[in-house]
CSV table of C-alpha atoms and ligand atoms in Angstrom, one decimal:
chain,number,residue,atom,x,y,z
A,1,MET,CA,90.2,120.6,94.3
A,2,ALA,CA,90.0,116.8,94.6
A,3,VAL,CA,88.3,115.4,97.7
A,4,TYR,CA,90.0,112.4,99.3
A,5,LEU,CA,88.2,110.2,101.7
A,6,VAL,CA,90.8,108.3,103.8
A,7,THR,CA,89.7,105.7,106.3
A,8,GLY,CA,91.7,104.4,109.3
A,9,ALA,CA,93.2,107.9,109.2
A,10,ALA,CA,93.9,108.0,113.0
A,11,GLY,CA,95.9,104.8,112.8
A,12,PHE,CA,99.6,104.3,111.9
A,13,ILE,CA,99.6,104.2,108.1
A,14,GLY,CA,96.4,106.2,107.5
A,15,ALA,CA,97.8,109.1,109.5
A,16,ASN,CA,101.1,108.9,107.7
A,17,TYR,CA,99.1,108.9,104.4
A,18,VAL,CA,97.2,112.0,105.4
A,19,HIS,CA,100.4,113.8,106.2
A,20,PHE,CA,102.0,112.6,102.9
A,21,LEU,CA,98.9,113.6,100.9
A,22,LEU,CA,98.9,117.2,102.3
A,23,GLU,CA,102.6,117.5,101.5
A,24,ARG,CA,102.1,116.2,98.0
A,25,GLU,CA,98.8,118.0,97.3
A,26,PRO,CA,98.6,121.0,99.7
A,27,GLU,CA,95.2,122.0,98.2
A,28,ALA,CA,93.6,118.6,98.6
A,29,GLN,CA,90.4,118.4,100.6
A,30,VAL,CA,90.8,115.5,103.0
A,31,VAL,CA,88.0,113.8,104.8
A,32,ALA,CA,89.7,111.6,107.5
A,33,VAL,CA,87.5,108.8,108.8
A,34,ASP,CA,88.2,106.6,111.9
A,35,TYR,CA,86.0,105.1,114.6
A,36,ILE,CA,89.0,105.4,117.1
A,37,GLY,CA,89.2,101.8,117.9
A,38,PHE,CA,92.0,100.2,120.0
A,39,ALA,CA,94.8,101.5,117.7
A,40,GLY,CA,93.1,104.7,116.7
A,41,ASN,CA,94.8,107.9,118.1
A,42,LEU,CA,93.5,111.3,117.0
A,43,ALA,CA,96.8,112.8,118.2
A,44,ASN,CA,98.4,111.2,115.1
A,45,LEU,CA,96.5,113.9,113.1
A,46,ASP,CA,97.4,116.8,115.4
A,47,PRO,CA,99.9,118.4,113.0
A,48,VAL,CA,97.3,118.6,110.2
A,49,ILE,CA,94.0,118.7,112.2
A,50,ASP,CA,93.2,122.3,111.0
A,51,ARG,CA,93.6,121.3,107.4
A,52,ILE,CA,91.2,118.2,107.3
A,53,THR,CA,87.7,117.3,108.1
A,54,PHE,CA,87.6,114.5,110.7
A,55,GLU,CA,84.6,112.2,110.8
A,56,LYS,CA,84.3,109.7,113.6
A,57,ALA,CA,82.5,106.8,111.9
A,58,ASP,CA,82.5,103.0,111.6
A,59,ILE,CA,83.2,101.8,108.0
A,60,ALA,CA,81.1,98.7,108.6
A,61,ASP,CA,78.0,100.8,109.0
A,62,LEU,CA,76.5,101.2,105.5
A,63,GLU,CA,73.9,103.8,106.4
A,64,VAL,CA,76.4,106.0,108.1
A,65,MET,CA,79.1,105.6,105.4
A,66,GLU,CA,76.7,106.2,102.5
A,67,ALA,CA,75.5,109.4,104.2
A,68,LEU,CA,79.1,110.5,104.7
A,69,TYR,CA,79.8,109.8,101.0
A,70,ARG,CA,76.8,111.8,99.9
A,71,ARG,CA,77.8,114.7,102.2
A,72,HIS,CA,81.4,114.9,101.0
A,73,ARG,CA,81.2,113.5,97.5
A,74,PRO,CA,84.8,112.1,97.4
A,75,ASP,CA,86.8,111.9,94.2
A,76,TYR,CA,89.3,109.4,95.6
A,77,VAL,CA,88.9,106.8,98.4
A,78,VAL,CA,91.7,105.0,100.3
A,79,ASN,CA,90.5,102.4,102.7
A,80,PHE,CA,93.2,101.8,105.4
A,81,ALA,CA,90.7,101.1,108.2
A,82,ALA,CA,91.1,97.7,109.8
A,83,GLU,CA,91.7,96.1,113.1
A,84,SER,CA,95.3,95.2,112.6
A,85,HIS,CA,96.9,93.8,115.8
A,86,ASN,CA,97.5,90.1,115.4
A,87,ASP,CA,97.8,89.3,119.1
A,88,ARG,CA,94.4,91.0,119.8
A,89,ALA,CA,92.8,89.1,117.0
A,90,ILE,CA,93.7,85.9,118.8
A,91,LEU,CA,91.8,87.1,121.9
A,92,GLY,CA,88.8,88.5,120.0
A,93,PRO,CA,88.4,87.8,116.3
A,94,SER,CA,84.9,89.2,115.9
A,95,ALA,CA,85.9,92.9,115.7
A,96,PHE,CA,88.4,91.9,113.1
A,97,MET,CA,85.8,90.3,110.9
A,98,ARG,CA,83.5,93.3,111.2
A,99,SER,CA,86.1,95.9,110.2
A,100,ASN,CA,88.3,93.9,107.8
A,101,ALA,CA,85.7,91.9,106.0
A,102,LEU,CA,82.3,93.7,106.3
A,103,GLY,CA,84.0,97.1,106.4
A,104,ALA,CA,85.9,96.4,103.1
A,105,GLN,CA,82.5,95.4,101.5
A,106,VAL,CA,80.7,98.4,102.8
A,107,MET,CA,83.4,100.7,101.6
A,108,ALA,CA,83.3,99.1,98.1
A,109,GLU,CA,79.5,99.4,98.2
A,110,CYS,CA,79.6,103.1,99.0
A,111,SER,CA,82.0,103.7,96.1
A,112,ARG,CA,79.5,101.8,93.9
A,113,LEU,CA,76.4,103.7,95.1
A,114,VAL,CA,78.1,107.1,95.1
A,115,PRO,CA,80.7,106.7,92.3
A,116,VAL,CA,84.2,107.9,92.8
A,117,ARG,CA,87.1,108.3,90.4
A,118,SER,CA,89.1,105.5,92.0
A,119,HIS,CA,89.1,103.5,95.2
A,120,VAL,CA,92.1,101.7,96.8
A,121,HIS,CA,91.5,98.8,99.2
A,122,VAL,CA,94.7,98.5,101.3
A,123,SER,CA,95.5,95.0,102.2
A,124,THR,CA,98.5,93.0,103.5
A,125,ILE,CA,101.1,90.5,102.6
A,126,GLU,CA,99.7,88.4,105.4
A,127,VAL,CA,96.7,87.2,103.3
A,128,TYR,CA,99.1,85.0,101.4
A,129,GLY,CA,99.9,83.1,104.7
A,130,GLU,CA,103.3,81.6,105.4
A,131,LEU,CA,105.9,81.3,102.7
A,132,PRO,CA,106.5,77.6,101.9
A,133,ALA,CA,110.1,76.4,102.2
A,134,GLY,CA,111.8,76.7,98.9
A,135,GLN,CA,109.5,79.4,97.6
A,136,LYS,CA,111.2,82.8,97.0
A,137,TRP,CA,108.3,85.1,97.5
A,138,PHE,CA,104.5,85.7,97.0
A,139,THR,CA,103.1,87.5,93.9
A,140,GLU,CA,99.6,88.7,93.0
A,141,ARG,CA,99.0,85.2,91.6
A,142,SER,CA,99.7,83.5,94.9
A,143,PRO,CA,96.6,81.8,96.4
A,144,LEU,CA,95.2,83.5,99.5
A,145,ASN,CA,96.2,81.2,102.4
A,146,ALA,CA,95.6,83.3,105.5
A,147,LYS,CA,95.8,81.4,108.8
A,148,THR,CA,95.5,83.9,111.6
A,149,PRO,CA,92.2,85.6,112.6
A,150,TYR,CA,93.6,89.0,111.5
A,151,SER,CA,94.8,87.9,108.1
A,152,ALA,CA,91.8,85.6,107.5
A,153,ALA,CA,89.5,88.6,108.1
A,154,LYS,CA,91.6,90.7,105.7
A,155,ALA,CA,91.5,87.9,103.1
A,156,ALA,CA,87.7,87.8,103.4
A,157,GLY,CA,87.7,91.5,102.7
A,158,ASP,CA,90.0,91.0,99.7
A,159,GLN,CA,87.8,88.3,98.2
A,160,MET,CA,84.8,90.8,98.4
A,161,VAL,CA,86.9,93.5,96.7
A,162,ARG,CA,87.9,91.0,94.0
A,163,ALA,CA,84.3,90.2,93.5
A,164,TYR,CA,83.5,94.0,93.1
A,165,MET,CA,86.4,94.3,90.6
A,166,ALA,CA,84.9,91.5,88.5
A,167,THR,CA,81.3,92.3,88.9
A,168,TYR,CA,81.4,96.1,88.5
A,169,PRO,CA,84.5,96.7,86.3
A,170,GLU,CA,83.5,100.4,85.7
A,171,MET,CA,84.2,101.1,89.4
A,172,ASN,CA,87.9,101.6,89.2
A,173,ILE,CA,88.5,99.7,92.5
A,174,ARG,CA,92.1,98.6,93.1
A,175,MET,CA,93.9,96.7,95.8
A,176,THR,CA,97.4,96.6,97.3
A,177,HIS,CA,99.2,94.1,99.5
A,178,CYS,CA,102.0,95.6,101.4
A,179,ALA,CA,104.9,94.1,103.4
A,180,ASN,CA,105.6,95.2,107.0
A,181,ASN,CA,105.8,98.9,107.5
A,182,PHE,CA,107.9,100.9,110.0
A,183,GLY,CA,108.0,104.6,110.8
A,184,PRO,CA,106.5,107.2,113.1
A,185,TYR,CA,103.0,107.0,114.8
A,186,GLN,CA,102.8,103.2,115.2
A,187,LEU,CA,101.1,102.0,118.4
A,188,PRO,CA,103.8,100.9,120.9
A,189,GLU,CA,102.4,97.4,120.9
A,190,LYS,CA,104.3,96.6,117.7
A,191,LEU,CA,107.9,95.5,117.8
A,192,ILE,CA,109.8,98.7,116.9
A,193,PRO,CA,107.9,101.3,119.0
A,194,LEU,CA,107.5,98.7,121.8
A,195,GLY,CA,111.3,98.1,121.8
A,196,VAL,CA,112.1,101.8,121.9
A,197,THR,CA,109.6,102.7,124.6
A,198,ASN,CA,110.6,99.7,126.7
A,199,VAL,CA,114.3,100.5,126.6
A,200,LEU,CA,113.7,104.2,127.3
A,201,ARG,CA,111.9,103.1,130.4
A,202,GLY,CA,114.7,100.7,131.5
A,203,ARG,CA,112.9,97.6,130.3
A,204,LYS,CA,114.1,94.8,128.0
A,205,ILE,CA,112.7,94.3,124.6
A,206,PRO,CA,110.5,91.1,124.6
A,207,VAL,CA,111.1,89.0,121.5
A,208,TYR,CA,108.8,86.1,120.6
A,209,GLY,CA,110.4,82.7,120.6
A,210,ASP,CA,113.8,82.5,118.9
A,211,GLY,CA,113.2,85.8,117.1
A,212,LEU,CA,114.0,84.3,113.8
A,213,GLN,CA,110.6,85.1,112.3
A,214,SER,CA,111.5,86.9,109.1
A,215,ARG,CA,109.6,89.9,107.7
A,216,ASP,CA,109.9,92.0,104.6
A,217,TRP,CA,110.2,95.7,105.7
A,218,LEU,CA,109.6,99.0,104.1
A,219,HIS,CA,109.2,102.6,105.3
A,220,VAL,CA,105.6,103.7,105.8
A,221,LEU,CA,106.0,106.7,103.4
A,222,ASP,CA,107.2,104.4,100.6
A,223,HIS,CA,104.0,102.5,101.2
A,224,CYS,CA,102.0,105.8,101.1
A,225,ASP,CA,103.7,106.7,97.8
A,226,ALA,CA,102.9,103.3,96.3
A,227,VAL,CA,99.2,103.6,97.3
A,228,HIS,CA,99.0,107.1,95.9
A,229,GLN,CA,100.4,105.9,92.6
A,230,VAL,CA,98.0,103.0,92.4
A,231,LEU,CA,95.1,105.4,93.2
A,232,HIS,CA,96.0,107.7,90.4
A,233,ALA,CA,97.2,105.1,87.8
A,234,ASP,CA,95.4,105.0,84.4
A,235,LEU,CA,95.0,101.2,84.3
A,236,GLY,CA,92.5,100.7,81.5
A,237,PRO,CA,89.8,98.1,81.5
A,238,ILE,CA,90.2,94.8,83.3
A,239,PRO,CA,90.9,92.1,80.7
A,240,LYS,CA,88.5,89.1,80.3
A,241,GLU,CA,91.4,86.7,81.1
A,242,ALA,CA,91.5,88.1,84.7
A,243,ALA,CA,88.5,85.8,85.4
A,244,THR,CA,91.0,83.0,85.8
A,245,ASP,CA,94.2,84.9,86.3
A,246,PRO,CA,94.3,87.2,89.4
A,247,GLY,CA,97.7,88.6,88.2
A,248,LEU,CA,95.7,90.6,85.6
A,249,LEU,CA,93.4,92.2,88.2
A,250,PRO,CA,94.2,95.7,89.4
A,251,ILE,CA,96.1,94.3,92.4
A,252,PHE,CA,99.6,95.4,93.3
A,253,ASP,CA,102.1,93.9,95.8
A,254,ILE,CA,104.3,96.4,97.6
A,255,SER,CA,107.8,95.7,99.0
A,256,ALA,CA,111.2,97.2,99.2
A,257,ARG,CA,112.8,93.7,99.0
A,258,HIS,CA,114.3,94.1,102.4
A,259,GLU,CA,114.0,91.0,104.6
A,260,VAL,CA,115.0,91.2,108.3
A,261,THR,CA,114.4,88.9,111.3
A,262,ASN,CA,112.6,90.1,114.4
A,263,ILE,CA,115.7,89.6,116.5
A,264,ASP,CA,117.8,91.8,114.2
A,265,ILE,CA,115.1,94.5,114.4
A,266,ALA,CA,115.3,94.4,118.2
A,267,ARG,CA,119.2,94.5,118.0
A,268,PHE,CA,119.0,97.5,115.7
A,269,VAL,CA,116.8,99.4,118.1
A,270,VAL,CA,119.1,98.7,121.1
A,271,HIS,CA,122.2,99.5,119.2
A,272,GLU,CA,120.7,102.8,117.9
A,273,LEU,CA,119.9,103.8,121.5
A,274,GLY,CA,123.6,103.3,122.3
A,275,LEU,CA,123.2,100.2,124.4
A,276,ASP,CA,124.4,96.5,124.3
A,277,PRO,CA,121.8,94.3,122.6
A,278,ALA,CA,123.0,91.3,124.7
A,279,GLU,CA,121.7,93.1,127.8
A,280,TRP,CA,118.5,94.6,126.5
A,281,ILE,CA,116.6,91.8,124.7
A,282,GLU,CA,114.8,88.9,126.3
A,283,HIS,CA,113.1,85.9,124.6
A,284,ILE,CA,109.5,85.2,125.7
A,285,GLU,CA,107.0,82.6,124.7
A,286,ASP,CA,105.9,82.9,121.0
A,287,ARG,CA,102.3,83.8,120.2
A,288,PRO,CA,100.2,80.9,118.9
A,289,ASN,CA,100.2,80.3,115.2
A,290,HIS,CA,102.9,82.9,114.4
A,291,ASP,CA,103.8,83.1,110.7
A,292,ARG,CA,107.4,82.2,110.3
A,293,ARG,CA,108.3,84.0,107.1
A,294,TYR,CA,106.8,86.1,104.4
A,295,VAL,CA,108.3,88.0,101.5
A,296,ILE,CA,106.5,89.6,98.6
A,297,ASN,CA,107.5,90.6,95.0
A,298,PRO,CA,106.8,94.2,93.9
A,299,GLU,CA,107.8,93.5,90.3
A,300,LYS,CA,104.3,94.2,88.8
A,301,LEU,CA,104.2,97.6,90.6
A,302,GLU,CA,107.7,98.4,89.4
A,303,ARG,CA,107.0,97.3,85.8
A,304,GLU,CA,103.5,98.7,85.3
A,305,LEU,CA,103.6,101.9,87.3
A,306,GLY,CA,107.4,102.6,87.6
A,307,TRP,CA,107.2,102.7,91.4
A,308,ARG,CA,110.5,102.3,93.4
A,309,PRO,CA,111.0,102.8,97.2
A,310,SER,CA,113.0,105.9,97.8
A,311,ARG,CA,114.1,105.3,101.4
A,312,GLN,CA,117.1,103.4,102.6
A,313,PHE,CA,116.3,100.9,105.4
A,314,ASP,CA,119.2,101.6,107.8
A,315,THR,CA,118.9,105.4,107.6
A,316,GLU,CA,115.1,105.3,108.0
A,317,MET,CA,115.2,102.8,110.9
A,318,ALA,CA,117.6,105.0,112.7
A,319,ALA,CA,115.4,108.0,112.1
A,320,THR,CA,112.3,106.0,113.3
A,321,VAL,CA,114.1,105.1,116.6
A,322,ARG,CA,115.0,108.7,117.1
A,323,TRP,CA,111.4,109.8,116.4
A,324,TYR,CA,110.1,107.7,119.2
A,325,ALA,CA,112.9,108.8,121.5
A,326,ALA,CA,112.1,112.5,120.7
A,327,ASN,CA,108.3,112.2,121.0
A,328,THR,CA,108.0,110.8,124.5
A,329,GLY,CA,104.8,112.8,125.1
A,330,TRP,CA,103.1,111.1,122.2
A,331,TRP,CA,103.7,107.6,123.5
A,332,GLU,CA,103.5,108.4,127.2
A,333,GLN,CA,99.9,109.6,126.7
A,334,ILE,CA,99.1,106.3,124.9
A,335,LEU,CA,100.5,104.2,127.7
A,336,ALA,CA,98.6,106.4,130.2
A,337,ASP,CA,95.3,105.8,128.3
A,338,LYS,CA,95.7,102.1,127.5
A,339,GLY,CA,98.1,100.8,130.1
A,340,GLU,CA,101.1,98.6,129.3
A,341,LEU,CA,101.1,97.2,125.8
A,342,GLY,CA,102.6,93.9,124.6
A,343,PHE,CA,101.6,90.3,125.5
A,344,ASP,CA,102.9,87.5,127.7
A,345,TRP,CA,101.5,84.4,126.0
A,346,SER,CA,102.9,82.1,128.7
A,347,ARG,CA,100.0,83.3,130.9
A,348,VAL,CA,97.2,82.8,128.4
A,349,ALA,CA,96.7,79.1,129.1
A,350,LEU,CA,96.7,79.7,132.9
A,351,GLU,CA,94.4,82.7,133.0
A,352,GLY,CA,92.6,82.4,129.7
A,353,GLN,CA,93.6,85.9,128.8
A,354,ALA,CA,96.9,87.6,127.8
A,355,ARG,CA,98.4,90.0,130.3
A,356,PRO,CA,100.7,92.9,129.5
A,357,VAL,CA,104.4,91.9,129.5
A,358,SER,CA,106.4,92.9,132.5
A,359,THR,CA,110.0,92.8,131.5
A,360,GLN,CA,111.9,94.5,134.3
B,1,NAD,N1,101.2,97.9,109.7
B,1,NAD,C1,101.7,97.2,108.6
B,1,NAD,O1,102.8,96.8,108.6
B,1,NAD,C2,100.8,96.9,107.5
B,1,NAD,C3,101.3,96.2,106.4
B,1,NAD,C4,100.5,96.0,105.3
B,1,NAD,C5,99.2,96.4,105.3
B,1,NAD,N2,98.7,97.0,106.3
B,1,NAD,C6,97.3,97.4,106.3
B,1,NAD,O2,97.2,98.8,106.3
B,1,NAD,C7,96.1,99.2,107.0
B,1,NAD,C8,96.4,100.2,108.1
B,1,NAD,O3,97.3,99.5,109.0
B,1,NAD,P1,97.9,100.2,110.3
B,1,NAD,O4,99.1,99.5,110.7
B,1,NAD,O5,97.9,101.6,110.1
B,1,NAD,O6,96.8,99.8,111.4
B,1,NAD,P2,96.3,100.6,112.7
B,1,NAD,O7,95.7,99.5,113.6
B,1,NAD,O8,97.4,101.4,113.3
B,1,NAD,O9,95.2,101.6,112.2
B,1,NAD,C9,94.0,101.2,111.7
B,1,NAD,C10,93.0,102.3,112.0
B,1,NAD,O10,91.7,101.9,111.5
B,1,NAD,C11,90.7,102.2,112.4
B,1,NAD,N3,89.5,101.3,112.3
B,1,NAD,C12,89.5,100.0,112.5
B,1,NAD,N4,88.3,99.5,112.2
B,1,NAD,C13,87.5,100.6,111.8
B,1,NAD,C14,86.2,100.7,111.5
B,1,NAD,N5,85.3,99.7,111.4
B,1,NAD,N6,85.7,102.0,111.1
B,1,NAD,C15,86.6,103.1,111.2
B,1,NAD,N7,87.9,103.0,111.5
B,1,NAD,C16,88.3,101.8,111.9
B,1,NAD,C17,91.4,102.1,113.8
B,1,NAD,O11,90.7,102.9,114.8
B,1,NAD,C18,92.8,102.6,113.5
B,1,NAD,O12,92.9,104.0,113.7
B,1,NAD,C19,95.3,98.0,107.4
B,1,NAD,O13,94.3,97.7,106.5
B,1,NAD,C20,96.4,96.9,107.4
B,1,NAD,O14,95.8,95.7,107.1
B,1,NAD,C21,99.4,97.2,107.5
């Protein structure tokens, strides 16, 4: 049976991927790797913990990761591990550079030293930066133009992975850039779970600025399905022309073509909880350097691999809100361990550090 090594497996998307993988391939051997950083939560793997091997390890540590590869001999590798919380990256960029840039290179290097059948480096729409006015969307040919510490560190990792693609074409290393994900097991610092958990505790949903920041949303399991297809695709050799045309590299942008503003996401959450959005949303100071809009075009993935999202936005958003409402024990434990999540940027200038939002 195939051995899958999945990093960032105790985070939001990595955990969903492990669940998805064991549904899709019940016999798969899964080695789940995570160093349990700020967003890591072993409880995300509780439903499958008896069916996987969990390894607590830092993907940026070459010696540790190479030994782990030699021990488990993975056939397939999916690297989801990253520091991913934009607000925290503003307060402390260094951990982001280590995981997202050095970590991406170390993972690629391990797959070179201990060859695997294929390796997917999971990246984000945010490496393309903010969509210029008048431009419809980003594609795999768009220049990397990251401007936040999180996305710049991801872009640095992407550049390294592109270098591995070009330098070691026999490696079968691929990359994806995905739009914003929603679904279960997301840390309640992000908009949707923050919104649900706040309202359920009688607090308003804090929305940055005017809330008109626009994002491209898809359900996390549609993302997992796309990554799995990219991992297993028979892509053939990388053409010479890819040296000057990144559209020909094994890079795939993932989106369900569903753009929604942050304020509409907050309204959806309140409405789904049976309350009046006018009474349960408050606008707070925007975070510095907040990207206004990004949208990505999945046409290459659709055309070359036949991928399509299979989940409908409204239905899955409603199910997601209900999941957080039903799984209070899951998020109450996180809040007990980490304290209040969310940021009040109006206090940063005064105190030099963001404090949790209090929105009574
Ligand atoms: N959340 C989204 O909407 C989204 C969209 C597109 C792409 N992505 C990408 O998907 C991946 C997963 O995102 P997520 O939302 O699940 O993030 P997350 O923060 O919820 O999970 C990331 C996990 O990686 C682990 N990790 C971080 N650095 C590590 C290291 N050095 N060694 C081992 N483990 C480490 C963390 O402990 C955490 O469990 C990231 O690469 C992110 O850039 C996320």
